[in-house]
Coordinates of C-alpha atoms in Angstrom, one line a residue:
P578 CA 72.7 191.1 160.9
Q579 CA 76.2 190.0 159.9
V580 CA 78.5 192.7 158.4
T581 CA 80.5 191.3 155.5
A582 CA 84.3 191.9 155.0
E583 CA 83.4 193.6 151.7
E584 CA 81.2 196.1 153.6
I585 CA 84.1 196.9 156.0
G586 CA 86.5 197.2 153.1
S587 CA 84.1 199.7 151.4
Q588 CA 83.9 201.8 154.6
V589 CA 87.6 201.9 155.0
A590 CA 88.1 202.9 151.3
L591 CA 85.5 205.7 151.8
E592 CA 87.4 207.0 154.8
Y593 CA 90.7 207.1 152.8
G594 CA 89.0 208.8 149.8
Q595 CA 89.5 205.7 147.6
A596 CA 85.8 205.2 147.1
M597 CA 82.7 207.2 146.8
T598 CA 79.0 206.8 147.7
V599 CA 76.5 207.0 144.8
R600 CA 72.9 207.4 145.9
V601 CA 70.6 205.3 143.7
C602 CA 67.0 206.6 143.8
K603 CA 64.1 204.4 142.9
A604 CA 60.8 205.6 141.6
D605 CA 59.1 205.0 145.0
G606 CA 61.4 207.5 146.6
E607 CA 63.7 205.0 148.3
T608 CA 67.4 206.0 148.1
M609 CA 70.1 203.3 148.3
P610 CA 73.6 204.4 149.2
V611 CA 76.0 202.3 147.0
V612 CA 79.8 202.4 147.5
V613 CA 82.1 202.1 144.5
V614 CA 85.8 202.9 143.9
Q615 CA 86.6 206.4 142.6
N616 CA 87.3 205.3 139.0
A617 CA 84.4 202.9 138.8
S618 CA 82.6 202.1 135.5
V619 CA 78.8 201.9 135.0
L620 CA 79.1 198.1 135.1
E621 CA 80.9 198.2 138.5
L622 CA 78.0 200.5 139.8
K623 CA 75.5 198.0 138.6
K624 CA 77.4 195.1 140.3
A625 CA 77.6 197.1 143.5
L626 CA 73.9 197.9 143.4
R627 CA 73.2 194.2 142.9
R628 CA 75.3 193.3 145.9
H629 CA 73.6 196.0 148.0
I630 CA 70.1 194.7 147.1
Q631 CA 71.1 191.0 147.6
L632 CA 72.5 191.8 151.1
R633 CA 69.4 193.8 152.1
Q634 CA 67.1 191.0 150.8
A635 CA 69.0 188.4 152.8
R636 CA 68.9 190.5 156.0
Q637 CA 65.2 191.3 155.6
G638 CA 64.3 187.7 154.6
G639 CA 62.7 189.0 151.4
I640 CA 62.8 187.5 147.9
Q641 CA 66.1 185.5 147.6
H642 CA 66.3 185.4 143.8
L643 CA 66.0 188.3 141.5
S644 CA 66.4 188.1 137.7
W645 CA 69.0 190.7 137.1
K646 CA 68.9 190.0 133.3
Y647 CA 65.2 191.0 133.4
I648 CA 65.9 194.0 135.7
W649 CA 68.5 195.5 133.3
R650 CA 66.3 194.8 130.3
T651 CA 63.4 196.7 132.0
Y652 CA 65.2 199.5 133.9
H653 CA 68.1 201.7 133.3
L654 CA 70.2 204.2 135.4
T655 CA 70.2 207.9 134.6
Y656 CA 72.2 210.8 135.8
A657 CA 71.1 214.4 135.1
G658 CA 68.7 213.2 132.4
E659 CA 71.4 211.2 130.6
K660 CA 71.1 207.4 130.4
L661 CA 74.2 205.5 131.7
A662 CA 74.1 203.3 128.6
D663 CA 77.7 202.3 128.1
D664 CA 78.8 199.8 130.8
R665 CA 82.5 200.4 130.0
K666 CA 82.3 204.2 130.5
K667 CA 83.6 205.5 133.8
L668 CA 81.2 207.3 136.2
R669 CA 83.5 210.3 136.2
E670 CA 83.0 210.6 132.4
Y671 CA 79.3 211.1 133.1
G672 CA 80.2 213.8 135.7
I673 CA 79.2 211.6 138.7
R674 CA 81.0 212.5 141.9
N675 CA 80.7 211.5 145.6
R676 CA 77.2 211.7 147.0
D677 CA 75.6 212.3 143.6
E678 CA 72.2 210.8 142.9
V679 CA 71.6 208.4 140.1
S680 CA 68.0 207.4 139.2
F681 CA 66.7 203.9 138.6
I682 CA 64.0 204.4 135.9
K683 CA 61.8 202.0 134.1
K684 CA 62.4 202.0 130.3
L685 CA 59.7 203.2 128.1
R686 CA 58.3 200.8 125.5
K687 CA 59.1 201.5 121.9

């Protein structure tokens, strides 16, 4: 599997303390380590999660296209029981630090 320049850049940023790893936990128990910059917003975390999943799918030969519009309409990210609802808000404002776990949860129907 090819390693992208972006992945190398992320690892270098982690080494220098300019980035952090946020572990995103799915309902099936799978945990995905996603690397984002220290002052990342919720939207940047979502984009990093999207890139992580797309790279994994490409390497495993799985589904090539996912509807992210559908995914974000159906699921949301939560941390310590609080929804990460505001895409503009920084992860730090929610209290998220390096190696913290964020849950990927299906929204409940109203």
